[in-house]
Coordinates of C-alpha atoms and ligand atoms in Angstrom, one line a residue:
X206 CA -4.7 23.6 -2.7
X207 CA -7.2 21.1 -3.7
X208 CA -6.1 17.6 -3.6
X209 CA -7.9 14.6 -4.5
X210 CA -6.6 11.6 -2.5
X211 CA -7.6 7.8 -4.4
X212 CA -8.1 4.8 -2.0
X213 CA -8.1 7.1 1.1
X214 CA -9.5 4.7 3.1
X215 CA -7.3 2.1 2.8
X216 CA -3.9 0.9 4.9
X217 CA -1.5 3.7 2.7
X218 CA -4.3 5.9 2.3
X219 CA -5.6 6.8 5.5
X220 CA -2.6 6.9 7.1
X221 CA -1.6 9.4 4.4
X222 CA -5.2 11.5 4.3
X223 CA -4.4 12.1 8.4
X224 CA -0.8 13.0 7.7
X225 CA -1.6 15.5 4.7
X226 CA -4.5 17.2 6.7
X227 CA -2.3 17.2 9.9
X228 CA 0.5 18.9 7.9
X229 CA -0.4 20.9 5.0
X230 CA -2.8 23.3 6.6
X231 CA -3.2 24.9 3.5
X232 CA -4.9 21.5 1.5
X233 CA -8.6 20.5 1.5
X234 CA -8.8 16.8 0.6
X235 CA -11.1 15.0 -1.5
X236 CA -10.9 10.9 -0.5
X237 CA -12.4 9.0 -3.3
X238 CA -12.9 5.5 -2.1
X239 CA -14.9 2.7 -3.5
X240 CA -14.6 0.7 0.3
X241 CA -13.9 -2.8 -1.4
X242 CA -13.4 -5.6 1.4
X243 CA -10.2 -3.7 2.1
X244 CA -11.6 -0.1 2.3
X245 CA -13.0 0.9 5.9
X246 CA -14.6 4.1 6.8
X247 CA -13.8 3.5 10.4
X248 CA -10.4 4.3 9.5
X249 CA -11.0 7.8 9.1
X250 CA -14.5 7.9 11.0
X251 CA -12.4 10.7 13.9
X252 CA -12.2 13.3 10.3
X253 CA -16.1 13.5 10.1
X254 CA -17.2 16.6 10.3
X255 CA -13.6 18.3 9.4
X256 CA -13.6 21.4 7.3
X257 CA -10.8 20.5 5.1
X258 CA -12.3 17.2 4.4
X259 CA -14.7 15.5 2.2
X260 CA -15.4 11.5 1.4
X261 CA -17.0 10.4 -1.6
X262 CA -17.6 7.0 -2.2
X263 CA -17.5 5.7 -5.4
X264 CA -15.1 4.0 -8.0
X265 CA -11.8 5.3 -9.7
X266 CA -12.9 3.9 -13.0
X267 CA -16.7 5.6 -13.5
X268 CA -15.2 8.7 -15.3
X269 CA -17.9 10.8 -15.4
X270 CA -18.1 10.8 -11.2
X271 CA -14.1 11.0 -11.2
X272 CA -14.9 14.2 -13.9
X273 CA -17.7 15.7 -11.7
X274 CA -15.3 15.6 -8.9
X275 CA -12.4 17.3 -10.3
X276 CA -14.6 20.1 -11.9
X277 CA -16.3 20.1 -8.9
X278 CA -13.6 20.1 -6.1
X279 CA -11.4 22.5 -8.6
X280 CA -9.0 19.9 -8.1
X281 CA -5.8 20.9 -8.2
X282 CA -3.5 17.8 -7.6
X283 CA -4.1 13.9 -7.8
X284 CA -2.3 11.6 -4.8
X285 CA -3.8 8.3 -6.7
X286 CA -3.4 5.3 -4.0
X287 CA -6.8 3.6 -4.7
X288 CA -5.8 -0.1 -5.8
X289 CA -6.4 -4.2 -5.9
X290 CA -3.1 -4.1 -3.5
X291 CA -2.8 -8.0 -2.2
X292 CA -1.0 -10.4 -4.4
X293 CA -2.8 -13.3 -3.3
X294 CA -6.2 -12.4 -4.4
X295 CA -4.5 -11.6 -7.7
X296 CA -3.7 -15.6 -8.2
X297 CA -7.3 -16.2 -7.3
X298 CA -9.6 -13.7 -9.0
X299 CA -6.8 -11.9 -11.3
X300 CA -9.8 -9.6 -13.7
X301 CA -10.7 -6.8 -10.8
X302 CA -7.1 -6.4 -10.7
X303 CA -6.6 -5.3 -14.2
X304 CA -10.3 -3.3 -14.3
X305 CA -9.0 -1.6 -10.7
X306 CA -5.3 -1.0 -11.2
X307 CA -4.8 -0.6 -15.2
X308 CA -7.8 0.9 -16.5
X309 CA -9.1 2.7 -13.1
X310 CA -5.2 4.8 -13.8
X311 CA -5.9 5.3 -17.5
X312 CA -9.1 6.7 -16.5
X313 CA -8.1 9.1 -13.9
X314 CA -5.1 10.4 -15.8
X315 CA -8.0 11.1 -18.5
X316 CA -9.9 13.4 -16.1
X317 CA -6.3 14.8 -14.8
X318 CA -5.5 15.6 -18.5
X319 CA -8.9 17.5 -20.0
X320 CA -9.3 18.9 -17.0
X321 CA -5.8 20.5 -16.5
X322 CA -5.0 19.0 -12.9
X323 CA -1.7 20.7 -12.4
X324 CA 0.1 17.4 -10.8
X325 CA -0.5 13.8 -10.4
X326 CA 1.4 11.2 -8.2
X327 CA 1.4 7.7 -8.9
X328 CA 1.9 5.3 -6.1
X329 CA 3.1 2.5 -7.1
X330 CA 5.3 -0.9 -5.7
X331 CA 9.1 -1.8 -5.7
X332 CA 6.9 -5.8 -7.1
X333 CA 6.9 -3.9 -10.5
X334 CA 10.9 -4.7 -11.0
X335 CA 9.9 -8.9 -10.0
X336 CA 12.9 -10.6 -8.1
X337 CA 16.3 -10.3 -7.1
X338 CA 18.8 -12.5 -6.4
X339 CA 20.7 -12.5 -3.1
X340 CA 22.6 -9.5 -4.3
X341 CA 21.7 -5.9 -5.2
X342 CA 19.4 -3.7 -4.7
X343 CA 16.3 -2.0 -6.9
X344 CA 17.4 1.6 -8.4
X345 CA 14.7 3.1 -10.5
X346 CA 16.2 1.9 -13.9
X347 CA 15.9 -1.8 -13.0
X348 CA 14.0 -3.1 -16.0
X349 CA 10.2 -3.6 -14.6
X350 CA 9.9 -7.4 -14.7
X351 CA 6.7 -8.0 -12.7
X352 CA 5.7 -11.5 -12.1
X353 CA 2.2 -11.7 -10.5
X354 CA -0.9 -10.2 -12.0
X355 CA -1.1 -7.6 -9.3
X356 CA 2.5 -6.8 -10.3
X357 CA 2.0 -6.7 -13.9
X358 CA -1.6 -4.5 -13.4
X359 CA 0.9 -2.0 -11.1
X360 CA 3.3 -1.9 -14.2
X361 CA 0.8 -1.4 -16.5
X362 CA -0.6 1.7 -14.1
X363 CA 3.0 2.8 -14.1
X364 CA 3.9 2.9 -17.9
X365 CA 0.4 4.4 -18.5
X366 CA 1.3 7.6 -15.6
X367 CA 4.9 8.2 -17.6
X368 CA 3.6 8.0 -20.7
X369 CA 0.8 10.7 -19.9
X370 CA 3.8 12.6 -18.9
X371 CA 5.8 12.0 -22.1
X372 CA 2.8 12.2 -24.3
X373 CA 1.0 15.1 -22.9
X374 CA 3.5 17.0 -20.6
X375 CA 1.6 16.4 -17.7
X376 CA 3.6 16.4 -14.6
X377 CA 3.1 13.1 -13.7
X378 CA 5.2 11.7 -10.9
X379 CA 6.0 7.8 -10.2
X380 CA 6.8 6.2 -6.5
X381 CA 7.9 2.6 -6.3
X382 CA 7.8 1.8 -2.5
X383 CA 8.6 -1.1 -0.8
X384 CA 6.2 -3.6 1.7
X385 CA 4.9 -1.0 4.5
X386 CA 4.0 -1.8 7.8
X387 CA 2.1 -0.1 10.4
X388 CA -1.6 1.3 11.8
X389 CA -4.6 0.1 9.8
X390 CA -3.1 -2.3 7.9
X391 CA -5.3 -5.1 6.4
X392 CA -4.9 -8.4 8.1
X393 CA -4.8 -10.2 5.0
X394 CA -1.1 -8.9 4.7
X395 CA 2.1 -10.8 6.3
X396 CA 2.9 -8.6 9.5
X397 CA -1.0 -7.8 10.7
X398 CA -1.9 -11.7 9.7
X399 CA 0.7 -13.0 11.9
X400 CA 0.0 -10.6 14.7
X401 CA -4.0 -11.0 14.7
X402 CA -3.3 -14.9 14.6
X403 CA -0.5 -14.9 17.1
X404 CA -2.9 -12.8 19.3
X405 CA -6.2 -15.6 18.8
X406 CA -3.1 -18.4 19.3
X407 CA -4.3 -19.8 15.2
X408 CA -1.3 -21.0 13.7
X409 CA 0.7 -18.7 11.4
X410 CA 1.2 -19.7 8.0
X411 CA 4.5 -19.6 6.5
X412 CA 4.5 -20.1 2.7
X413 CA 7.3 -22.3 1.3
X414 CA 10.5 -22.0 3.2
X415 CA 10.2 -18.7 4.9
X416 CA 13.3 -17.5 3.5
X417 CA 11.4 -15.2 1.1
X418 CA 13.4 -11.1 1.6
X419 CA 11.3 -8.1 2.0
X420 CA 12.7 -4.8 2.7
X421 CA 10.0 -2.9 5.2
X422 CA 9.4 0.6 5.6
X423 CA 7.0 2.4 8.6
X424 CA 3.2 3.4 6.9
X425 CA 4.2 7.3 7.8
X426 CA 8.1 7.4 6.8
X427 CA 6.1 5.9 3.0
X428 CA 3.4 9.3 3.4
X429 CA 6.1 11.9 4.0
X430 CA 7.8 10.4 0.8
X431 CA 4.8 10.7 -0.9
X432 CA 4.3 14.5 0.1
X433 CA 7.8 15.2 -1.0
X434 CA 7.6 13.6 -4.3
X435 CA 4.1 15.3 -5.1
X436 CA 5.7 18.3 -3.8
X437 CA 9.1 18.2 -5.7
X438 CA 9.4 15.4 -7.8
X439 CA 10.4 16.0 -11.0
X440 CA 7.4 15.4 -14.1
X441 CA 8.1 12.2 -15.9
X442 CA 10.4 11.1 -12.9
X443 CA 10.2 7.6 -10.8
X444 CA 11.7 7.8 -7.1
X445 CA 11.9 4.7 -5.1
X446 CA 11.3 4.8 -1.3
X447 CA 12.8 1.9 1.4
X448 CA 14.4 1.9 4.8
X449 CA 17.3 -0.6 4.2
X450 CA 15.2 -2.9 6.9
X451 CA 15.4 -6.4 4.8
X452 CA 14.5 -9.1 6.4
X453 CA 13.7 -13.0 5.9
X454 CA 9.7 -14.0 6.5
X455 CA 10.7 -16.5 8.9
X456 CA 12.3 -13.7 11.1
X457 CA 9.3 -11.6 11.1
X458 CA 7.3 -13.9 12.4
X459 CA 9.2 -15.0 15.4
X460 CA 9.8 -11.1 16.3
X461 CA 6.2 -11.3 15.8
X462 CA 5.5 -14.2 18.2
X463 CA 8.1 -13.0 21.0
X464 CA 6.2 -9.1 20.7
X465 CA 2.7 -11.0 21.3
X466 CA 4.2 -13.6 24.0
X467 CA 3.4 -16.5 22.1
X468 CA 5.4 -19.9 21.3
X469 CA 6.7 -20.9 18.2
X470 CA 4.7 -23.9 17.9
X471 CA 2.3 -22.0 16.5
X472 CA 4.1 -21.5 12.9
X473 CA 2.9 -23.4 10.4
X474 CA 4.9 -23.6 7.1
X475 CA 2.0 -24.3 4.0
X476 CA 2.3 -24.6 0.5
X477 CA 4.4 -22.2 -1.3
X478 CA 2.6 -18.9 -3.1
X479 CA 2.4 -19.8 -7.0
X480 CA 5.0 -17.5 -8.6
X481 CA 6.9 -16.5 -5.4
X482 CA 9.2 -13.4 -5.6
X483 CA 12.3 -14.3 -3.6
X484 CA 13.7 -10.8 -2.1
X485 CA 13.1 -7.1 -3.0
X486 CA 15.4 -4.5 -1.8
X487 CA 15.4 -0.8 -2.9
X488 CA 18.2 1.6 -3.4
X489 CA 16.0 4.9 -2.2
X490 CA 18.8 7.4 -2.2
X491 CA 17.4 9.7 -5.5
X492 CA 14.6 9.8 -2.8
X493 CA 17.1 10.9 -0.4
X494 CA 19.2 13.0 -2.8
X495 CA 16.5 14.8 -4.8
X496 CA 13.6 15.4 -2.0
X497 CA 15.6 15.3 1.1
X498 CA 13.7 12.5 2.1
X499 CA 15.0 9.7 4.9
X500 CA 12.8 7.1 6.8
X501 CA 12.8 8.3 11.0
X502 CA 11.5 4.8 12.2
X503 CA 13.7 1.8 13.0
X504 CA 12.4 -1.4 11.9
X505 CA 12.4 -3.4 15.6
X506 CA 11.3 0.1 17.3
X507 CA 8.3 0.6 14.9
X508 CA 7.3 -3.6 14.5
X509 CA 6.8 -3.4 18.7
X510 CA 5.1 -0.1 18.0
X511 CA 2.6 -1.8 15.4
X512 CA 2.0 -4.8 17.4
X513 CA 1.0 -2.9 20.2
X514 CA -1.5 -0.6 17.9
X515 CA -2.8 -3.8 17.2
X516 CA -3.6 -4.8 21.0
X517 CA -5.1 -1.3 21.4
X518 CA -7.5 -2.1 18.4
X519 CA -8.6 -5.7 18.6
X520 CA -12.2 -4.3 18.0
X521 CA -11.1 -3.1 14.6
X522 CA -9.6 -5.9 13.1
X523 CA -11.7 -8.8 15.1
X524 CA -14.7 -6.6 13.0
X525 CA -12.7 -7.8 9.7
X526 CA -11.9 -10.7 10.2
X527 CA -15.7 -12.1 10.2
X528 CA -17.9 -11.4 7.3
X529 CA -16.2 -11.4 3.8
X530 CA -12.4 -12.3 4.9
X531 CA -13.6 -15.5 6.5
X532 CA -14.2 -17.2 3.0
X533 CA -11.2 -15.6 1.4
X534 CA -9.3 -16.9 4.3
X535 CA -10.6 -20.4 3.7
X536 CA -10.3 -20.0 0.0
X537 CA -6.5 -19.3 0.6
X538 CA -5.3 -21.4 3.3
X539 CA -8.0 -23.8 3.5
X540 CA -6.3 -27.2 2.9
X541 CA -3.0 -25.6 2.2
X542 CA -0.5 -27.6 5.1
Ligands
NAD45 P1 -5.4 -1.3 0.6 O1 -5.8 -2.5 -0.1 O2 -5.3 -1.3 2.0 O3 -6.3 -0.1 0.1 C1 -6.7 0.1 -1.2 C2 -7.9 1.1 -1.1 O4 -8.4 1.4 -2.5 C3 -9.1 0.6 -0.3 O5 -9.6 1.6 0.5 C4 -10.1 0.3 -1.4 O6 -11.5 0.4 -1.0 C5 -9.8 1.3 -2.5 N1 -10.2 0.9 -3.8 C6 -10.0 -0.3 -4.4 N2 -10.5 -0.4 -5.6 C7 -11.1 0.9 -5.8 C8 -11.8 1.4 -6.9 N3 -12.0 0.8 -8.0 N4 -12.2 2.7 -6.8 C9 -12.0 3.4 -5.7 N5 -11.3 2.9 -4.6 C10 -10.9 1.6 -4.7 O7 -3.9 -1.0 -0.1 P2 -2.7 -0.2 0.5 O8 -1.8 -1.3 1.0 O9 -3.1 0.9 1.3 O10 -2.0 0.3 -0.9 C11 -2.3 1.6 -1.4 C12 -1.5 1.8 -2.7 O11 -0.1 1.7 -2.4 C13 -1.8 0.8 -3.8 O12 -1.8 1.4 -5.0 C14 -0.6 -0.2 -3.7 O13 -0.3 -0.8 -4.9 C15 0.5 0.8 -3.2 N6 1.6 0.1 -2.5 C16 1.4 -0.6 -1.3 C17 2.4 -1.1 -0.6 C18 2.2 -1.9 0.6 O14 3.2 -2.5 1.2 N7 1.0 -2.1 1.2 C19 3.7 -0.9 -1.0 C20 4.0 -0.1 -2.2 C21 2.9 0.4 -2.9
TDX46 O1 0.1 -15.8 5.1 C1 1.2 -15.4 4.6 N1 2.3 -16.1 4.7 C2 3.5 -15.7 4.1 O2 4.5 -16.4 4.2 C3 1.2 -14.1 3.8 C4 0.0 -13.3 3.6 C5 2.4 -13.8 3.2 N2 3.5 -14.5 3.4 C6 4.8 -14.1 2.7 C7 4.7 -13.8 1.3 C8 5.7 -12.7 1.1 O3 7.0 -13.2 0.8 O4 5.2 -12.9 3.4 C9 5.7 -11.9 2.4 C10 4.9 -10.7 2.4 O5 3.6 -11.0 1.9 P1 2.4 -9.9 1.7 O6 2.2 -9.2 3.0 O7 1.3 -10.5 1.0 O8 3.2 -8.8 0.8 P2 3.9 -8.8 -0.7 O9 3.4 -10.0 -1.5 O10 5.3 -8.7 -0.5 O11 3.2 -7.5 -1.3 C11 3.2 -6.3 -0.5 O12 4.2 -5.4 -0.7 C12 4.2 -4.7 -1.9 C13 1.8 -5.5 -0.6 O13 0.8 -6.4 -0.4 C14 1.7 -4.9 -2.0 O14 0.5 -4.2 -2.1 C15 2.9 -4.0 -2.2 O15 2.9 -3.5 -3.5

């Protein structure tokens, strides 16, 4: 099978183009990336010169490349990942994220569609259903309720994926994950920011309160969901994927401090994100029900796990951190205490 992986060089993405190769000796895999800031070809740099795997760089929304590729590659499924992912850069510079997210979709499902791609999987986020209370949990018919623009581009992705399904009677299939953790993520995100800072001894930045609930899940427990739900998901069908591993910001970050051996002085709370979703928490079990899927990792296991990928790979994220992250980072949290 031919599969044509979006944003495979990514955090989700490169984590997933490894797994997929690793385990499905039967794909090839195409990994169309555009390598935005958040895109690194080191990520996958030890799959050069694989037989089962080919990079092209370019961007989700030029349809006549994405057209070439599928004719091309006789692509047979679409694992479409590629995305404006980080809600912060949303607030800033909020037009990439609808270009990227909402008409970079429409366009692929185009080719997907005239070109008879026989499945197509989109990955979305648990953001799309905006906030809970401190009660209850996501299931897959919360009403979508998103309240940042990167939120509200990912809901726009979504509806446009089940609509090509009702429409057309492609079989499209929709995953609404929540916040992932793990290997090569980008340290503009909570759990690698706090863990490169912690590890340079730069304060961490808490926004408001830190009471703010996010339910984690392990980087690979999110690919093998993926797998499944491309695999046997029903067309036209939304699955969520979770662990049950909620926890307050504020918590995180002093597991994070005591993993890297640094004192707590060093958090600093800041000005709270405009627009804040208070806690997200998913009810996975059609996940579990319909593609046998659970999560393996344990969230205090796999956090110690991650930090210490982290200490193993300072070269790769210290590389990041200079260039075009160091006037985001000032953009962001320059004069926010
Ligand atoms: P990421 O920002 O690490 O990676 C996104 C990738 O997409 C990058 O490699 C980037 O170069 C590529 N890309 C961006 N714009 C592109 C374009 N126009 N054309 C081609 N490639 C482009 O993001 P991630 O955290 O790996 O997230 C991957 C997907 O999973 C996204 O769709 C995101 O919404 C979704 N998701 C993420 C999480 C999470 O916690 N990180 C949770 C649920 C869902
Ligand atoms: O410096 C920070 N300080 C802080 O307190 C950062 C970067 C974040 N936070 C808080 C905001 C959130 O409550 O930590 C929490 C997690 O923040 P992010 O890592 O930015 O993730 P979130 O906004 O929850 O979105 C993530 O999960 C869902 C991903 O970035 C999305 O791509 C995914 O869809």
């Amino acid at each position: 099978m031919n599969v044509l992986i979006t944003g495979g060089s990514g955090f989700i993405g490169s984590n997933l183009v490894r797994l997929a190769l690793a385990e499905r000796p039967g794909w090839r895999v195409v990994n169309l990336d555009r390598l935005t800031y958040a895109g690194n070809a080191e990520n996958l740099a030890d799959l050069e010169g694989h037989p089962r795997y080919r990079f092209v760089r370019g961007d989700i929304a030029n349809g006549e490349l994405v057209a070439e590729i599928v004719r091309s590659e006789r692509i047979d499924a679409v694992m479409h990942l590629a995305a404006e992912s980080h809600v912060d850069r949303s607030i800033l510079s909020p037009a990439i994220f609808i270009e990227t997210n909402v008409r970079g979709t429409q366009v692929l499902l185009e080719a997907a569609r005239e070109l008879r791609v026989s499945r197509f999987l989109q990955v979305s986020t648990d953001e799309v259903y905006g906030s809970l209370g401190p009660t209850g949990l996501f299931t897959e018919e919360t009403p979508l309720a998103p309240s940042s623009p990167y939120s509200a581009s990912k809901a726009g992705s979504d509806l446009l994926a089940l609509a090509y399904a009702h429409t057309f009677g492609m079989h499209v299939v929709v995953t609404r994950c929540s916040n992932n953790y793990g290997p090569y993520q980008f340290p503009e995100k909570l759990i690698p920011l706090m863990i490169a800072n912690g590890l340079e001894d730069k304060p961490l930045p808490v926004y408001g309160d830190g009471q703010n609930v996010r339910d984690w899940i392990h980087v690979e427990d999110h690919c093998r969901g993926l797998l499944a739900a491309l695999e046997q998901g029903k067309p036209g069908q939304v699955y969520n994927f979770g662990a049950s591993s909620e926890r307050r910001n504020i918590e995180i970050v002093k597991l994070v401090l005591k993993l890297v051996g640094k004192p707590e002085s060093l958090i600093q709370y800041v000005k709270d994100r405009p627009g804040h979703d208070r806690r997200y928490a998913i009810d996975a079990s059609r996940a579990c029900r319909e593609l046998s899927w659970a999560p393996r990792h344990r969230f205090e296991e796999a956090l110690a796990g991650t930090v210490q990928w982290y200490r193993e790979h300072r070269g790769w994220w210290e590389r990041i951190r200079t260039g075009e992250y160091l006037g985001y980072y000032e953009k962001q949290y320059g004069g926010r205490s």
